[in-house]
Coordinates of C-alpha atoms in Angstrom, one line a residue:
X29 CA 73.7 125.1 153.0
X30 CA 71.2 124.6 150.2
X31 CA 70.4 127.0 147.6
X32 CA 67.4 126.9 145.4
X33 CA 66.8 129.3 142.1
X34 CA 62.6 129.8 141.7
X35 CA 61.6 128.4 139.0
X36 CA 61.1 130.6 136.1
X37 CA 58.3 130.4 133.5
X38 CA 59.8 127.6 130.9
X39 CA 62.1 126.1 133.1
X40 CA 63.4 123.3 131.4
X41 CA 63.8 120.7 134.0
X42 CA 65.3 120.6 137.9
X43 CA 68.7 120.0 138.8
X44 CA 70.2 119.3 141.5
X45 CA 74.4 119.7 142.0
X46 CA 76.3 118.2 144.7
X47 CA 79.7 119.1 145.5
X48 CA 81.9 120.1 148.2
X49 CA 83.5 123.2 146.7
X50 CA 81.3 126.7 146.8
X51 CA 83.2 128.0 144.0
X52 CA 82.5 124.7 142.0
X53 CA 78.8 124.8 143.1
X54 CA 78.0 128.6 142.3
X55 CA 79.7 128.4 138.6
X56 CA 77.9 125.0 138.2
X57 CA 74.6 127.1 139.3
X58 CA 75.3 130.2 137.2
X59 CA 75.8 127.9 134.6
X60 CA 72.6 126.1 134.8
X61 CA 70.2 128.7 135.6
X62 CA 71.4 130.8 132.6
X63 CA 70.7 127.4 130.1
X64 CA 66.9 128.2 132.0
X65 CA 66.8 125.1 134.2
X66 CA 65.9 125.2 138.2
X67 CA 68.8 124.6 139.9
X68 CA 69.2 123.1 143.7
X69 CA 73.1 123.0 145.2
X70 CA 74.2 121.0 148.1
X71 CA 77.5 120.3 149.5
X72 CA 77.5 116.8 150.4
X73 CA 75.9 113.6 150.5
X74 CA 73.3 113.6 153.3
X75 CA 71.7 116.7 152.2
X76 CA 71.4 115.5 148.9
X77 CA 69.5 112.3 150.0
X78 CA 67.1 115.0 151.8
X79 CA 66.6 116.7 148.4
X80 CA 65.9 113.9 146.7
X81 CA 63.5 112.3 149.2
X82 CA 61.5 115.9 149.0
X83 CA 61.6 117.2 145.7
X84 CA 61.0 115.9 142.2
X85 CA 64.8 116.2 140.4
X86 CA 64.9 115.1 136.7
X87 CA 69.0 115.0 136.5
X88 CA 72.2 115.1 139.4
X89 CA 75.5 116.4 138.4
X90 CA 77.7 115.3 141.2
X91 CA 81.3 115.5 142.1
X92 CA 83.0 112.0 142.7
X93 CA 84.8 112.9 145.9
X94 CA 82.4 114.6 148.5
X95 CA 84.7 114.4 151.7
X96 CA 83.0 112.2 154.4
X97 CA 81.0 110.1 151.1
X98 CA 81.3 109.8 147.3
X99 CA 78.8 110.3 144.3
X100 CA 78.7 106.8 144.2
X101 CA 76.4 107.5 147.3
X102 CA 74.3 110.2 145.7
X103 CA 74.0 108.0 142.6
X104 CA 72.5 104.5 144.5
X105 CA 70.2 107.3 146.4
X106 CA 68.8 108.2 143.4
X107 CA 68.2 105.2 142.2
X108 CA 66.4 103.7 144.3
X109 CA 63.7 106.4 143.6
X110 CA 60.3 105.5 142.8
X111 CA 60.8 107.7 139.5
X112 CA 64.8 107.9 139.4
X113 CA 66.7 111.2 137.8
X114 CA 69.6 110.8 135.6
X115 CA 73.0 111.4 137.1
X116 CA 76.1 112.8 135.9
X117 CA 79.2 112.3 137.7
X118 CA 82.3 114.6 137.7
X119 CA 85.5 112.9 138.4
X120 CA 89.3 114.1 138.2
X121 CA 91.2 113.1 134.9
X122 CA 93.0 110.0 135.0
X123 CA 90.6 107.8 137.2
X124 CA 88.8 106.2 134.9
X125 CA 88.1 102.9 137.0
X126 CA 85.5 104.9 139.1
X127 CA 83.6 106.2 136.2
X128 CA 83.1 102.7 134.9
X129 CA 81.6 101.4 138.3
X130 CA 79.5 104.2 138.1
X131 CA 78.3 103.7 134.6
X132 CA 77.7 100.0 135.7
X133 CA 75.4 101.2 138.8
X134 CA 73.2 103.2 136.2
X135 CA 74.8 106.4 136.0
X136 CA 73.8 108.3 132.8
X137 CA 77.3 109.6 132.0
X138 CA 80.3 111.1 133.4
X139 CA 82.6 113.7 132.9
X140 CA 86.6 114.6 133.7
X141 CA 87.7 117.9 135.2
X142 CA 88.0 120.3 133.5
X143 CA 86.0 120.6 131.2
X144 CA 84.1 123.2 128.8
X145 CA 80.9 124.7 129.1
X146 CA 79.4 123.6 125.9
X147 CA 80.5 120.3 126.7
X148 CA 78.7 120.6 129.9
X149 CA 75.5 121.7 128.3
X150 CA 75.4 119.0 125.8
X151 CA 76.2 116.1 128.4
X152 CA 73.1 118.0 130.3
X153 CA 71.2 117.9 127.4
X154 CA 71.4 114.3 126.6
X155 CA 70.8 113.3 130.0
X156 CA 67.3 114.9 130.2
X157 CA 66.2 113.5 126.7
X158 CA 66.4 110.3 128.1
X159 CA 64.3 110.8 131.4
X160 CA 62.0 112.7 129.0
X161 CA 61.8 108.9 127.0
X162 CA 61.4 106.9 130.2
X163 CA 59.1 109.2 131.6
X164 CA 56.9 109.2 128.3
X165 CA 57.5 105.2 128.4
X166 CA 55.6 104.9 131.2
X167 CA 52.7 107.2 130.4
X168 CA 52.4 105.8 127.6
X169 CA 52.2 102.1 129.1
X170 CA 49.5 103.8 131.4
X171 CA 47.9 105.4 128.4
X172 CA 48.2 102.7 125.5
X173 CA 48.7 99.4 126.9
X174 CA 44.9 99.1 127.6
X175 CA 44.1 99.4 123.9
X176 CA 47.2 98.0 122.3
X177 CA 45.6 94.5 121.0
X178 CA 43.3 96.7 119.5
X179 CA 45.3 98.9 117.7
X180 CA 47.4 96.1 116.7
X181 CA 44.3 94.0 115.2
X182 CA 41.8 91.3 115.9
X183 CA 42.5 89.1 113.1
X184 CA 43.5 85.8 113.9
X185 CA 46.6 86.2 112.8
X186 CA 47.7 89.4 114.5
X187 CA 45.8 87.7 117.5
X188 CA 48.7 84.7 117.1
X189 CA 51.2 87.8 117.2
X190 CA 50.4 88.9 120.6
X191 CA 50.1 85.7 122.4
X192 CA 53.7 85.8 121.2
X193 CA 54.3 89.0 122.5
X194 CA 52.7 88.3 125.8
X195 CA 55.1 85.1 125.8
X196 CA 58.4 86.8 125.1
X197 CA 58.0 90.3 127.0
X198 CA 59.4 88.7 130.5
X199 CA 63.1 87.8 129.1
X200 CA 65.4 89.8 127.8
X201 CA 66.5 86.9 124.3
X202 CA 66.6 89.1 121.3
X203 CA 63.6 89.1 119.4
X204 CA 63.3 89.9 115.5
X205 CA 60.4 91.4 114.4
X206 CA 59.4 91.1 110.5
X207 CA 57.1 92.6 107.9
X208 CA 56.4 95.2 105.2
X209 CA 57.0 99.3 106.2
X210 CA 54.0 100.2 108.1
X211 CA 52.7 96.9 109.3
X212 CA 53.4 97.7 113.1
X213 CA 56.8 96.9 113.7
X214 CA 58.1 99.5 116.1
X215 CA 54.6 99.7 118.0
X216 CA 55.1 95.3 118.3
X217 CA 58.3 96.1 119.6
X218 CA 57.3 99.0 122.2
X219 CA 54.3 96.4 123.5
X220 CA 57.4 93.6 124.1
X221 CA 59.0 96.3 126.0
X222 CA 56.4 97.5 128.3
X223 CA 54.5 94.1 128.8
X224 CA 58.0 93.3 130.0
X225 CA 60.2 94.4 133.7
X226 CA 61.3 96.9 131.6
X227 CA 58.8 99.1 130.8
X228 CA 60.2 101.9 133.4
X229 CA 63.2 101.9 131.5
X230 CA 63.9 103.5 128.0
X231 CA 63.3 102.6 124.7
X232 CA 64.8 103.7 122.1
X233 CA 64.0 102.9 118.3
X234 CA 67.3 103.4 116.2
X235 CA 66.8 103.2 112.5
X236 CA 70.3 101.7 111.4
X237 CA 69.8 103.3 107.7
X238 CA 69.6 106.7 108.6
X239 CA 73.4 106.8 109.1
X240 CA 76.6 106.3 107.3
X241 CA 78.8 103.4 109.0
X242 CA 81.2 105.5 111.1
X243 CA 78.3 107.7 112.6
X244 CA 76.1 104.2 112.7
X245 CA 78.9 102.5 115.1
X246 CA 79.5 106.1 117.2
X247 CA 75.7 105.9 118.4
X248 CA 75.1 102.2 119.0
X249 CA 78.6 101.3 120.7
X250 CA 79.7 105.0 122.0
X251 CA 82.9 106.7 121.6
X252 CA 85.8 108.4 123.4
X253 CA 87.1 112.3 123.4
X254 CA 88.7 112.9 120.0
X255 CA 88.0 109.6 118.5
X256 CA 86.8 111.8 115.5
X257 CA 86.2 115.8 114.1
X258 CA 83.7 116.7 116.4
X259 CA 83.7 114.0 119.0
X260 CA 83.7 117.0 122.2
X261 CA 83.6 114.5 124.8
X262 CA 83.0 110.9 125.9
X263 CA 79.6 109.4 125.1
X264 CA 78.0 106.5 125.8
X265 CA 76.1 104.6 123.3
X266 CA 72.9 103.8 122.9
X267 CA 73.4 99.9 124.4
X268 CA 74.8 101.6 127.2
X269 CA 72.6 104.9 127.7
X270 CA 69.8 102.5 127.6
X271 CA 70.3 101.1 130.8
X272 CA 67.8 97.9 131.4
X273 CA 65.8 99.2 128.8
X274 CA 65.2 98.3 124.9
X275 CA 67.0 99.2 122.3
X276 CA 65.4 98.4 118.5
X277 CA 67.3 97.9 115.7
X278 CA 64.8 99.3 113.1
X279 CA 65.9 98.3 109.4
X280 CA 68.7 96.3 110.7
X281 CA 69.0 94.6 107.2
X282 CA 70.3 97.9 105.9
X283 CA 73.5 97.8 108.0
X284 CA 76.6 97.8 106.7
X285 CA 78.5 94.1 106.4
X286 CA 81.5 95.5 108.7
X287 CA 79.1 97.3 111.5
X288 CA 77.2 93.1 111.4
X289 CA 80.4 91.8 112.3
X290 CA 80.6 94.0 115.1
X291 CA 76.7 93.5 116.3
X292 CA 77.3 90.0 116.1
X293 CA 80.6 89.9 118.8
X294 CA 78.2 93.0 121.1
X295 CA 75.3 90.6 121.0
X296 CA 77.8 87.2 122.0
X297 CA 79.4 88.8 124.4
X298 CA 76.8 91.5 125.9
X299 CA 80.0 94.3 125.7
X300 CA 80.5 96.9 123.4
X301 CA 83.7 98.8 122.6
X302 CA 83.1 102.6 122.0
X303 CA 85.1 104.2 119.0
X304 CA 88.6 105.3 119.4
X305 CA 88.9 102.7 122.8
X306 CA 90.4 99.7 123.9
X307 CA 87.7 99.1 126.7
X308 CA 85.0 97.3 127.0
X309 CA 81.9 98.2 128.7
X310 CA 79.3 96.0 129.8
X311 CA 75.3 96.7 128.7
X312 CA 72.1 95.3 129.7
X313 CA 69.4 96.6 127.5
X314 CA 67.5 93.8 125.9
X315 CA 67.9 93.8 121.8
X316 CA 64.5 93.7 119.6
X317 CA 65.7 94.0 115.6
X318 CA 63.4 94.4 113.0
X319 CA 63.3 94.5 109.3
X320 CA 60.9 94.9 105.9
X321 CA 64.0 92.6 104.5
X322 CA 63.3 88.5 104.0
X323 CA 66.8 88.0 105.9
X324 CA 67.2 84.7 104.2
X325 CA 67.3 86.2 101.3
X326 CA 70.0 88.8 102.0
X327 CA 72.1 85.9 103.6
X328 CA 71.9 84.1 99.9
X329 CA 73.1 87.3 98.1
X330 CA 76.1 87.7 100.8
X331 CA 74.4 90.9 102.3
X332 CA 73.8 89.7 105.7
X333 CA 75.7 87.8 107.3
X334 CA 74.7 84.7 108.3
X335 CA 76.1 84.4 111.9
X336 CA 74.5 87.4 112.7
X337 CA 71.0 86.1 111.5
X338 CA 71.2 83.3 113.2
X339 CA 71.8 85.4 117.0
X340 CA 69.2 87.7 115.5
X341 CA 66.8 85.0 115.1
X342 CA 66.4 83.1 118.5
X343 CA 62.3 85.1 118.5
X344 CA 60.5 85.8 115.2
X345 CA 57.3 88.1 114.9
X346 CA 56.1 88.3 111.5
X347 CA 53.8 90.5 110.9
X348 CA 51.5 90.6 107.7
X349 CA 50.8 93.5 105.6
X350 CA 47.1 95.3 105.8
X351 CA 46.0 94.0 102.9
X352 CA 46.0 90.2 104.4
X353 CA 43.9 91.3 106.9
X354 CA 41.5 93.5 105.5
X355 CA 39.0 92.7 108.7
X356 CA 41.1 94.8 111.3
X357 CA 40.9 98.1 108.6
X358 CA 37.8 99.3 109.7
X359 CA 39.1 98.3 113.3
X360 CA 42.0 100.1 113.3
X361 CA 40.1 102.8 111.6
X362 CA 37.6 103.5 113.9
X363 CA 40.5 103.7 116.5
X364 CA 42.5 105.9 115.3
X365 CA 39.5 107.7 114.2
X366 CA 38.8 108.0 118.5
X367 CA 42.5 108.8 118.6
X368 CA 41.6 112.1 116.6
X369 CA 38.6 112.6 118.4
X370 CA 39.9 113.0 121.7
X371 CA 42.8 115.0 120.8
X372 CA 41.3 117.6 118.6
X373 CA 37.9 117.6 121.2
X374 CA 35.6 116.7 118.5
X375 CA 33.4 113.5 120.2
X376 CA 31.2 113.7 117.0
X377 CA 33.6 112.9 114.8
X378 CA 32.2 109.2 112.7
X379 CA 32.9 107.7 108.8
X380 CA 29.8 107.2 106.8
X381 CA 29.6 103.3 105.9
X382 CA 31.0 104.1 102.5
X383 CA 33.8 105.8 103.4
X384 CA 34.5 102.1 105.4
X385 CA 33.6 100.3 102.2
X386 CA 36.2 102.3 100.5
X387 CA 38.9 101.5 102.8
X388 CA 38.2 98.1 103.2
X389 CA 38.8 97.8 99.5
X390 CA 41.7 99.7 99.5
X391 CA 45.3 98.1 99.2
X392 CA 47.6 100.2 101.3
X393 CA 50.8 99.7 100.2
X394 CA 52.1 101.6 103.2
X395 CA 49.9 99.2 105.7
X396 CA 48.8 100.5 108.7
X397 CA 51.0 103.7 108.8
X398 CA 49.0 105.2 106.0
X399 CA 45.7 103.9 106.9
X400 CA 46.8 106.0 110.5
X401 CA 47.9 109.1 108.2
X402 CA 44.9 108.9 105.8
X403 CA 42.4 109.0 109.5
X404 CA 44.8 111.8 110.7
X405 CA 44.4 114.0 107.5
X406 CA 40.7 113.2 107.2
X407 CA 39.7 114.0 110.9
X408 CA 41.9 117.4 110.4
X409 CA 40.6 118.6 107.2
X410 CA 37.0 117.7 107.7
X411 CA 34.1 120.7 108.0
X412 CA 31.7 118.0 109.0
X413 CA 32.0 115.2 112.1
X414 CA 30.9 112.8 109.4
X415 CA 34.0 111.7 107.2
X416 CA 32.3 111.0 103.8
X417 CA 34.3 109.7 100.8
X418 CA 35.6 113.0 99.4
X419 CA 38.1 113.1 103.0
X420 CA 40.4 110.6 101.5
X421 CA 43.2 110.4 98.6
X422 CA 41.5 110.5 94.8
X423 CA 43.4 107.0 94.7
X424 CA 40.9 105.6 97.4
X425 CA 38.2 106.9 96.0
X426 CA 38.3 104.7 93.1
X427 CA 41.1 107.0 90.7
X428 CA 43.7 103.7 91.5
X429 CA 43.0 100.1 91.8
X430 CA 41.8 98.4 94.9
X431 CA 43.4 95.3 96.2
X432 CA 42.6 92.0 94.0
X433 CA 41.1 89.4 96.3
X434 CA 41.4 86.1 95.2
X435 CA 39.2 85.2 92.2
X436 CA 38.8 88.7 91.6
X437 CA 39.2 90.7 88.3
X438 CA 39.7 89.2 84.9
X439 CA 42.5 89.1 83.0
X440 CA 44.6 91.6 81.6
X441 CA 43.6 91.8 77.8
X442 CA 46.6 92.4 75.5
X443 CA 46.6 94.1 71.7
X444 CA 50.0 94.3 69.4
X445 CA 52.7 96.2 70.1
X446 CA 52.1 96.3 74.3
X447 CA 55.7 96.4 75.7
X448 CA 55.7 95.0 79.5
X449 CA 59.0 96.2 80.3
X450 CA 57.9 100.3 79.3
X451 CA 54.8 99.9 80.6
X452 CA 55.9 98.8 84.2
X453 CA 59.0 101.5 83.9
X454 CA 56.0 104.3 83.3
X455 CA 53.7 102.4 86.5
X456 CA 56.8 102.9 88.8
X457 CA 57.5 106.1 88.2
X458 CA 53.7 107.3 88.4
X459 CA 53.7 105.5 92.0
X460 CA 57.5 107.2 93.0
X461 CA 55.9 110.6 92.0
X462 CA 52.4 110.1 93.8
X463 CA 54.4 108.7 96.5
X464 CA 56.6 111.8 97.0
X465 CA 53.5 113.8 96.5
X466 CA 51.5 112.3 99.4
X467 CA 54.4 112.6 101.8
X468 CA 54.9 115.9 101.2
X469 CA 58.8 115.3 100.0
X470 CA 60.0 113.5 102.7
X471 CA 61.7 110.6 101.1
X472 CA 62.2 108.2 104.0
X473 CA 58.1 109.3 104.3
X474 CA 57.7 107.5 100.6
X475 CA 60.0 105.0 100.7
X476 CA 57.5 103.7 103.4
X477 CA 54.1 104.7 101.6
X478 CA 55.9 102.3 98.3
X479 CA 57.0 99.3 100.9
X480 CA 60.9 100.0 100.1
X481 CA 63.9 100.3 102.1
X482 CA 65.4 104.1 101.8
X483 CA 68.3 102.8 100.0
X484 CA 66.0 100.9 97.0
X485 CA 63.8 103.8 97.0
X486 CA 66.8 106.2 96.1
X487 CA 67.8 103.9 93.6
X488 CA 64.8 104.2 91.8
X489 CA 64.4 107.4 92.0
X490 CA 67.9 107.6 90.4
X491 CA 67.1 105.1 87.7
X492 CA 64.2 107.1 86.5
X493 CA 66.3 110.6 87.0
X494 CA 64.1 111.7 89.7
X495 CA 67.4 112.4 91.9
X496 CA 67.2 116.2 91.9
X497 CA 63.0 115.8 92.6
X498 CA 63.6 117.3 96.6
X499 CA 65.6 117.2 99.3
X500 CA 66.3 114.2 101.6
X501 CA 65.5 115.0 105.7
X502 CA 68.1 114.7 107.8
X503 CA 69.3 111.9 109.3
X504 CA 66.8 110.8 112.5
X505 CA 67.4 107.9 115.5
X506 CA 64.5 106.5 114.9
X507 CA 62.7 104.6 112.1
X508 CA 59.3 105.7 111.0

């Protein structure tokens, strides 16, 4: 018999449970309608096929064993849905062979009787994050694709980009995507994703130096019960979790020399080995890295291993900075400027030509990232539909040097007693300050706005004694 909980105002999502045993099924419902979700219960597989043909389910928690079939029969059902749900499989402790073929046949996760509540809840949890990804995935495809080349940029050289892009979406080789903070890496990557087979599937942007090594390895590769303080349950990682989908490896430069050595036998061998295991599990999500590093470079100082720059670099994007490319700015400008428009339901809203000239002279150290911000802000804070200079920063406005083009400005002219080395210290502190300013704190935020990795960012603010300035964030999956 099926039950079905009404939906309550700010249900979070609908589940539906399968298992043979009432008294398994009701705790499993008590459970899930108290966390606020809509929850369905069936005791077997054929009704559960019938569910899923009628209604829309975002997540199945099913028992392994259901008599006359097995979850394994609930889980291909649901994946061969137009819009699959995740699925969660409960199995019995000590059969671990039939959660591995399940994880191979796309199931999210699965976990051993018995088990805790809380450990129930955050399995849940996870589970529905990532539909919510491949479900915004695919709007977004719907919504963005369309416009993509265009919010990317029309110069020739961006134009070279996406005939790339175009050429290197229907594999699944690794791709490595280069350039400055800001220039577009992660939105490059997300268009190689969804002009790909892929595109239903997640993607997930991982920035690999928001985390300390042994937390860095836990999310990429996975990890077992009790492999470390606080690790509740199994998890998958995110090679695994994402299925057929994309993982990105923003700021791979960054990681750690053990953690490359590690990459480099998951990317040979297309198998990870969670923490605290002797397995292997297989994963088939295609690889995009990126970095702001010049990887050669890190390879001659023995930071990056060579090895792995090599299997990194089968595809390179490289992607200039803004300031090469100064004929996309009004472009992109006027796009995100529509952008704005449409979401806060002002039409109207325009720049006056010499708020354009400004920004077309403008450098943007942070690329197209702060040209985006600087739209945002302006389109926010504006009285009037027409953006006039006085909407953007004092140091577009004239208050900080524009880019030099070539030819451009006269030299430098020197009196006695000028001392290089004090007055770049003072320049580099001004910018670490301004840059902290604009981004309201947020370190990673103006490590990007400077062009510098976290790490060299913190070091400079520790070599002026700026260390004690503000807080850092915490730690985030993906890279800005």
């Amino acid at each position: 018999m099926t039950t079905a909980h009404a939906a309550e105002s700010g249900v979070r999502g609908h589940i539906l449970v399968v298992d043979d045993e009432l008294s398994m099924r009701e705790y499993l419902e008590l459970l899930l309608h108290r966390e606020g979700y809509a929850v369905t219960s069936v005791p077997g597989v054929k009704p559960a096929c019938e569910v899923l043909a009628r209604d829309g389910v975002d997540l199945v928690i099913s028992d392994m064993k259901l008599g006359t079939g097995s979850g394994l029969d609930v889980l291909r059902t649901a994946r061969a849905r137009k819009e699959p749900p995740e699925v969660v499989l409960i199995t019995a402790y000590g059969t671990p062979s039939a959660a591995v073929e399940a994880m191979r046949e796309g199931a999210y996760d699965y976990i051993c009787k018995p088990f805790d509540n809380e450990e129930l809840r955050l399995l849940v949890q996870k589970a529905l994050e990532k539909r919510t990804l491949r479900q915004e995935n695919i709007t977004l495809r719907a919504r963005l694709l369309p416009g993509l080349g265009v919010a990317v940029g029309q110069s020739a050289r961006m134009q070279a980009v996406w005939s790339l892009v175009e050429k290197v979406a229907p594999g699944r080789s690794t791709v490595l995507v280069t350039g400055e903070s800001g220039t577009g890496k992660e939105l490059v990557a997300r268009g190689i994703h969804m002009r790909g087979n892929r595109a239903a599937q997640p993607f997930l942007p991982f920035n690999c130096a928001a985390l300390n090594e042994g937390t860095l390895e836990s999310e990429l590769f996975g990890h077992v019960k009790g492999a470390f303080t606080g690790a509740l349950h199994e998890r998958a990682g995110l090679l695994v979790s994402a299925g057929e989908g994309t993982v990105m490896l923003d700021e791979v430069g960054e990681m750690p020399l053990a953690t490359q050595v590690k990459l480099l036998r998951v990317l040979q061998e297309r198998k990870v080995k969670p923490v605290g295991s002797a397995a292997e599990v297989p994963f088939q999500a295609r690889v995009i890295a990126a970095t702001n590093r010049r990887l050669e470079t890190e390879v001659k100082a023995g930071r990056f291993r060579e090895d792995l720059f090599y299997r990194l670099n089968v595809i390179t994007l490289e992607l200039p900075p803004l300031r090469e490319r100064a004929g996309d700015i009004s472009l992109l400008a006027g796009h995100f400027l529509s952008r704005m428009a449409e979401e806060l339901g002002r039409p109207g809203l325009r720049f006056a030509p010499e708020t354009l000239a400004l920004l077309e002279r403008y450098a943007f150290p942070g690329n197209v990232r702060q040209l985006q911000n600087m739209v945002e802000r302006a389109a926010t804070l504006s009285d009037s539909d027409l953006l006039g200079p006085s909407t953007l920063p004092p140091a577009v406005r004239g208050e900080a040097e524009p880019v030099a083009r070539p030819g451009e400005g006269g030299e430098p002219q020197l009196s006695g007693g000028f001392n290089l080395e004090r007055h770049l210290d003072d320049s580099e502190r001004r910018y670490l300050l301004a840059a902290l300013k604009q981004a309201g704190g947020v370190k990673t935020r103006a490590a990007d706005l400077l062009g510098l990795s976290f790490r060299s960012f913190r070091y400079r603010l520790a070599k002026h004694g700026l260390t004690d300035e503000l807080e850092d964030p915490a730690p985030v999956r993906s890279g800005e």
